[in-house]
């Protein structure tokens, strides 16, 4: 099972007032990466791919993700300030190319606090979604993921739902596809691929561009 | 026909009061607005919403909508937007709306803003960086999806004229079937509310995980009959939900007794506790800034000290 973990580079929220605002992986996305690594340890996941969007400066966070233990980390070159909808559209095109069974993201980025990109991505893909998740278990045969989340009703409630995972692509076809787009990767040979995603293709896959400043 | 559609949130079949505050944002935006409800057995609850000046109260009633699964709800809301020719979708901010509205925005091809605090000309004001800054954001295009921070908008006042009730038939829609709702358990908490408690025990990042937090912070709070709170670092690391955050960007508290465990005392946290009558701090770093504000301080490892403290308080 392949897991894609998109992460955002944000100013360090723990930097003191005097500290220079160096960039770090969004802490909520870091939690998603750690959870993906645990899934690989348990034998549920076979490959974890991290991805971020930005210019060369975010390679620092690419290296952090690789140091944490992701198998591959990709950067989609884009210098624009992107809103969550634009991010979701770009990730949508990447998901179609990478064909993971699960995409895991932090619930929100600690800079813009939008809490939107993951849900938008699920909508564009037509995949089921679970938000504010505190626990993920894969059911027998890994056709479903059981997700536990805390919801703020009048009294906080713990909710559970089972999400059907997208079908796994044919193994052979998957290999061909990967070698066509990416340099050799795999565990033990960690690589960061500077991945240029054709923006026109991204938009053709996922709708129209709409930006706000 | 309405310019704005407002998604009303239900909790155990009843209207969640805070979700009505989005109506006030709709009134500030101007133009007609309709209310939308999804679920089962909606007759009574729909009728209870006809006094808020809406051009219609629309009920989408179907067994498939018994639980608020985002994939189905988003599909139905998009249908309702099209039927009503609405270009704006609103709801009050909550885990419900933050789950469903971004998905709906993507299907509706609209940009979205979360936690709107107010309108300034053509722009919207919203918090960023955990509330330490405010951003003014303008949206392009004629469609928009917004969630309103409920505390920033007052409850709408009732009007005499009754809104008509409409039904949205969803039987013809092919709804997604990839999410199976399993269970909901209310968290049984006998602890008092953080904002009103006489005793508050709060924890920071050194508590490490949810279990340790519950055992030490929760354990100490329970022997004292207090509420629990947390620093932003503890919330950010996923140990406890957002509701427990104390500080500038969380809750401002003034209990008779505040006990901070593993809290160094970042300015933004101290801003939230400074009115407490007695402040007790346990931290292994003797230079931690919280000791300057604390009435009583204990320097040491909380993992050793707190279980002892809980034990001796039990004996008292």
Short mmCIF file of N, CA and C in Angstrom, two decimals, chain A residues 12-95:
data_model
loop_
_atom_site.label_atom_id
_atom_site.label_comp_id
_atom_site.label_asym_id
_atom_site.label_seq_id
_atom_site.Cartn_x
_atom_site.Cartn_y
_atom_site.Cartn_z
N UNK A 12 8.64 28.59 11.69
CA UNK A 12 8.65 27.81 12.93
C UNK A 12 7.75 28.46 13.98
N UNK A 13 6.64 27.78 14.37
CA UNK A 13 5.72 28.41 15.33
C UNK A 13 6.31 28.47 16.74
N UNK A 14 7.40 27.73 16.99
CA UNK A 14 7.97 27.73 18.33
C UNK A 14 9.16 28.67 18.45
N UNK A 15 9.49 29.35 17.36
CA UNK A 15 10.59 30.30 17.42
C UNK A 15 10.20 31.43 18.37
N UNK A 16 11.07 31.77 19.27
CA UNK A 16 10.78 32.85 20.21
C UNK A 16 10.69 34.17 19.47
N UNK A 17 10.27 35.22 20.16
CA UNK A 17 10.13 36.52 19.50
C UNK A 17 11.45 37.02 18.92
N UNK A 18 12.58 36.64 19.57
CA UNK A 18 13.87 37.13 19.07
C UNK A 18 14.42 36.22 17.98
N UNK A 19 13.94 34.97 17.96
CA UNK A 19 14.48 34.00 17.02
C UNK A 19 14.14 34.32 15.58
N UNK A 20 15.07 34.03 14.68
CA UNK A 20 14.80 34.22 13.27
C UNK A 20 13.74 33.20 12.86
N UNK A 21 12.78 33.62 12.04
CA UNK A 21 11.70 32.72 11.65
C UNK A 21 12.17 31.74 10.59
N UNK A 22 12.89 30.72 11.01
CA UNK A 22 13.30 29.70 10.05
C UNK A 22 12.08 28.82 9.71
N UNK A 23 12.14 28.17 8.56
CA UNK A 23 11.00 27.36 8.14
C UNK A 23 11.12 25.94 8.65
N UNK A 24 10.00 25.33 8.92
CA UNK A 24 9.95 23.93 9.35
C UNK A 24 8.78 23.25 8.64
N UNK A 25 8.72 21.92 8.74
CA UNK A 25 7.54 21.21 8.27
C UNK A 25 6.39 21.59 9.20
N UNK A 26 5.24 21.92 8.64
CA UNK A 26 4.05 22.21 9.44
C UNK A 26 3.87 21.12 10.50
N UNK A 27 3.81 21.50 11.80
CA UNK A 27 3.74 20.48 12.86
C UNK A 27 2.62 19.45 12.68
N UNK A 28 1.46 19.87 12.17
CA UNK A 28 0.37 18.91 11.96
C UNK A 28 0.73 17.92 10.84
N UNK A 29 1.46 18.40 9.83
CA UNK A 29 1.88 17.48 8.75
C UNK A 29 2.95 16.52 9.27
N UNK A 30 3.75 16.99 10.21
CA UNK A 30 4.77 16.14 10.81
C UNK A 30 4.10 14.95 11.52
N UNK A 31 2.96 15.24 12.17
CA UNK A 31 2.21 14.17 12.84
C UNK A 31 1.75 13.14 11.80
N UNK A 32 1.31 13.64 10.64
CA UNK A 32 0.85 12.74 9.57
C UNK A 32 2.01 11.88 9.06
N UNK A 33 3.20 12.49 8.92
CA UNK A 33 4.37 11.72 8.47
C UNK A 33 4.69 10.64 9.49
N UNK A 34 4.71 11.02 10.78
CA UNK A 34 5.02 10.04 11.83
C UNK A 34 4.03 8.88 11.83
N UNK A 35 2.76 9.20 11.63
CA UNK A 35 1.75 8.14 11.60
C UNK A 35 1.97 7.22 10.40
N UNK A 36 2.32 7.81 9.25
CA UNK A 36 2.60 7.00 8.06
C UNK A 36 3.79 6.07 8.31
N UNK A 37 4.80 6.58 9.01
CA UNK A 37 5.97 5.75 9.31
C UNK A 37 5.58 4.57 10.20
N UNK A 38 4.67 4.83 11.17
CA UNK A 38 4.21 3.74 12.03
C UNK A 38 3.45 2.69 11.21
N UNK A 39 2.71 3.16 10.21
CA UNK A 39 1.97 2.21 9.35
C UNK A 39 2.94 1.33 8.58
N UNK A 40 4.06 1.92 8.18
CA UNK A 40 5.06 1.13 7.47
C UNK A 40 5.72 0.13 8.42
N UNK A 41 5.99 0.58 9.65
CA UNK A 41 6.57 -0.33 10.65
C UNK A 41 5.66 -1.52 10.91
N UNK A 42 4.36 -1.25 10.98
CA UNK A 42 3.39 -2.32 11.24
C UNK A 42 3.20 -3.23 10.02
N UNK A 43 3.77 -2.82 8.90
CA UNK A 43 3.63 -3.62 7.68
C UNK A 43 2.38 -3.28 6.89
N UNK A 44 1.66 -2.22 7.28
CA UNK A 44 0.46 -1.83 6.54
C UNK A 44 0.84 -1.07 5.26
N UNK A 45 1.88 -0.25 5.35
CA UNK A 45 2.28 0.55 4.19
C UNK A 45 3.59 0.01 3.64
N UNK A 46 3.73 0.07 2.32
CA UNK A 46 4.98 -0.38 1.71
C UNK A 46 5.84 0.79 1.28
N UNK A 47 5.21 1.89 0.95
CA UNK A 47 5.99 3.03 0.47
C UNK A 47 5.35 4.34 0.89
N UNK A 48 6.17 5.22 1.46
CA UNK A 48 5.67 6.53 1.87
C UNK A 48 6.35 7.59 1.02
N UNK A 49 5.53 8.37 0.34
CA UNK A 49 6.06 9.46 -0.47
C UNK A 49 5.63 10.78 0.13
N UNK A 50 6.60 11.62 0.42
CA UNK A 50 6.28 12.96 0.89
C UNK A 50 6.27 13.90 -0.30
N UNK A 51 5.47 14.94 -0.22
CA UNK A 51 5.49 15.92 -1.31
C UNK A 51 5.22 17.31 -0.75
N UNK A 52 5.94 18.26 -1.30
CA UNK A 52 5.66 19.64 -0.93
C UNK A 52 5.69 20.49 -2.20
N UNK A 53 5.21 21.72 -2.07
CA UNK A 53 5.14 22.61 -3.23
C UNK A 53 5.92 23.87 -2.88
N UNK A 54 6.79 24.30 -3.77
CA UNK A 54 7.52 25.53 -3.47
C UNK A 54 8.77 25.68 -4.31
N UNK A 55 9.59 26.65 -3.92
CA UNK A 55 10.85 26.90 -4.63
C UNK A 55 11.98 26.16 -3.90
N UNK A 56 13.21 26.30 -4.40
CA UNK A 56 14.34 25.50 -3.89
C UNK A 56 14.53 25.62 -2.38
N UNK A 57 14.11 26.75 -1.79
CA UNK A 57 14.30 26.94 -0.35
C UNK A 57 13.61 25.86 0.48
N UNK A 58 12.53 25.28 -0.02
CA UNK A 58 11.81 24.27 0.77
C UNK A 58 12.51 22.91 0.72
N UNK A 59 13.63 22.81 -0.02
CA UNK A 59 14.40 21.56 -0.01
C UNK A 59 14.88 21.23 1.39
N UNK A 60 15.03 22.25 2.23
CA UNK A 60 15.39 22.01 3.63
C UNK A 60 14.35 21.10 4.30
N UNK A 61 13.07 21.36 4.02
CA UNK A 61 12.00 20.56 4.62
C UNK A 61 11.90 19.19 3.92
N UNK A 62 12.30 19.16 2.62
CA UNK A 62 12.38 17.87 1.91
C UNK A 62 13.39 16.98 2.63
N UNK A 63 14.54 17.59 2.99
CA UNK A 63 15.57 16.82 3.71
C UNK A 63 15.07 16.38 5.09
N UNK A 64 14.32 17.26 5.77
CA UNK A 64 13.77 16.88 7.08
C UNK A 64 12.86 15.66 6.94
N UNK A 65 12.02 15.66 5.90
CA UNK A 65 11.09 14.55 5.71
C UNK A 65 11.86 13.26 5.43
N UNK A 66 12.91 13.35 4.62
CA UNK A 66 13.73 12.17 4.34
C UNK A 66 14.42 11.69 5.61
N UNK A 67 14.89 12.65 6.42
CA UNK A 67 15.55 12.28 7.68
C UNK A 67 14.57 11.59 8.62
N UNK A 68 13.31 12.00 8.56
CA UNK A 68 12.30 11.34 9.40
C UNK A 68 12.08 9.90 8.95
N UNK A 69 12.29 9.63 7.66
CA UNK A 69 12.18 8.25 7.20
C UNK A 69 11.25 7.99 6.03
N UNK A 70 10.75 9.04 5.37
CA UNK A 70 9.92 8.77 4.19
C UNK A 70 10.79 8.15 3.09
N UNK A 71 10.20 7.33 2.24
CA UNK A 71 10.99 6.64 1.22
C UNK A 71 11.40 7.57 0.09
N UNK A 72 10.52 8.47 -0.26
CA UNK A 72 10.82 9.44 -1.32
C UNK A 72 10.20 10.77 -0.91
N UNK A 73 10.80 11.84 -1.38
CA UNK A 73 10.20 13.15 -1.12
C UNK A 73 10.27 13.96 -2.41
N UNK A 74 9.16 14.51 -2.79
CA UNK A 74 9.08 15.25 -4.05
C UNK A 74 8.83 16.73 -3.78
N UNK A 75 9.38 17.54 -4.66
CA UNK A 75 9.01 18.96 -4.60
C UNK A 75 8.39 19.34 -5.93
N UNK A 76 7.23 19.94 -5.87
CA UNK A 76 6.60 20.47 -7.07
C UNK A 76 6.98 21.94 -7.16
N UNK A 77 7.68 22.26 -8.22
CA UNK A 77 8.21 23.61 -8.37
C UNK A 77 7.07 24.59 -8.61
N UNK A 78 6.91 25.54 -7.71
CA UNK A 78 5.90 26.58 -7.90
C UNK A 78 6.24 27.76 -7.01
N UNK A 79 6.41 28.92 -7.59
CA UNK A 79 6.84 30.09 -6.82
C UNK A 79 5.65 30.93 -6.37
N UNK A 80 4.44 30.57 -6.80
CA UNK A 80 3.28 31.40 -6.47
C UNK A 80 2.81 31.20 -5.04
N UNK A 81 2.14 32.19 -4.49
CA UNK A 81 1.46 32.00 -3.21
C UNK A 81 0.16 31.30 -3.54
N UNK A 82 0.00 30.08 -3.06
CA UNK A 82 -1.15 29.28 -3.47
C UNK A 82 -2.19 29.21 -2.37
N UNK A 83 -3.45 29.32 -2.74
CA UNK A 83 -4.51 29.13 -1.75
C UNK A 83 -4.83 27.63 -1.66
N UNK A 84 -5.57 27.21 -0.63
CA UNK A 84 -5.81 25.77 -0.44
C UNK A 84 -6.42 25.09 -1.67
N UNK A 85 -7.30 25.80 -2.38
CA UNK A 85 -7.95 25.20 -3.54
C UNK A 85 -6.92 24.93 -4.64
N UNK A 86 -6.00 25.88 -4.84
CA UNK A 86 -4.95 25.68 -5.84
C UNK A 86 -4.05 24.51 -5.44
N UNK A 87 -3.73 24.44 -4.15
CA UNK A 87 -2.90 23.33 -3.65
C UNK A 87 -3.62 22.00 -3.89
N UNK A 88 -4.90 21.97 -3.59
CA UNK A 88 -5.68 20.74 -3.77
C UNK A 88 -5.69 20.32 -5.24
N UNK A 89 -5.78 21.28 -6.15
CA UNK A 89 -5.80 20.93 -7.58
C UNK A 89 -4.46 20.37 -8.05
N UNK A 90 -3.38 20.97 -7.55
CA UNK A 90 -2.06 20.46 -7.91
C UNK A 90 -1.88 19.04 -7.35
N UNK A 91 -2.26 18.86 -6.07
CA UNK A 91 -2.11 17.54 -5.45
C UNK A 91 -3.00 16.50 -6.14
N UNK A 92 -4.15 16.95 -6.63
CA UNK A 92 -5.06 16.06 -7.34
C UNK A 92 -4.36 15.45 -8.55
N UNK A 93 -3.66 16.29 -9.30
CA UNK A 93 -2.94 15.80 -10.48
C UNK A 93 -1.84 14.84 -10.06
N UNK A 94 -1.17 15.13 -8.96
CA UNK A 94 -0.09 14.26 -8.49
C UNK A 94 -0.64 12.91 -8.03
N UNK A 95 -1.77 12.92 -7.35
CA UNK A 95 -2.36 11.66 -6.87
C UNK A 95 -2.72 10.78 -8.06
#
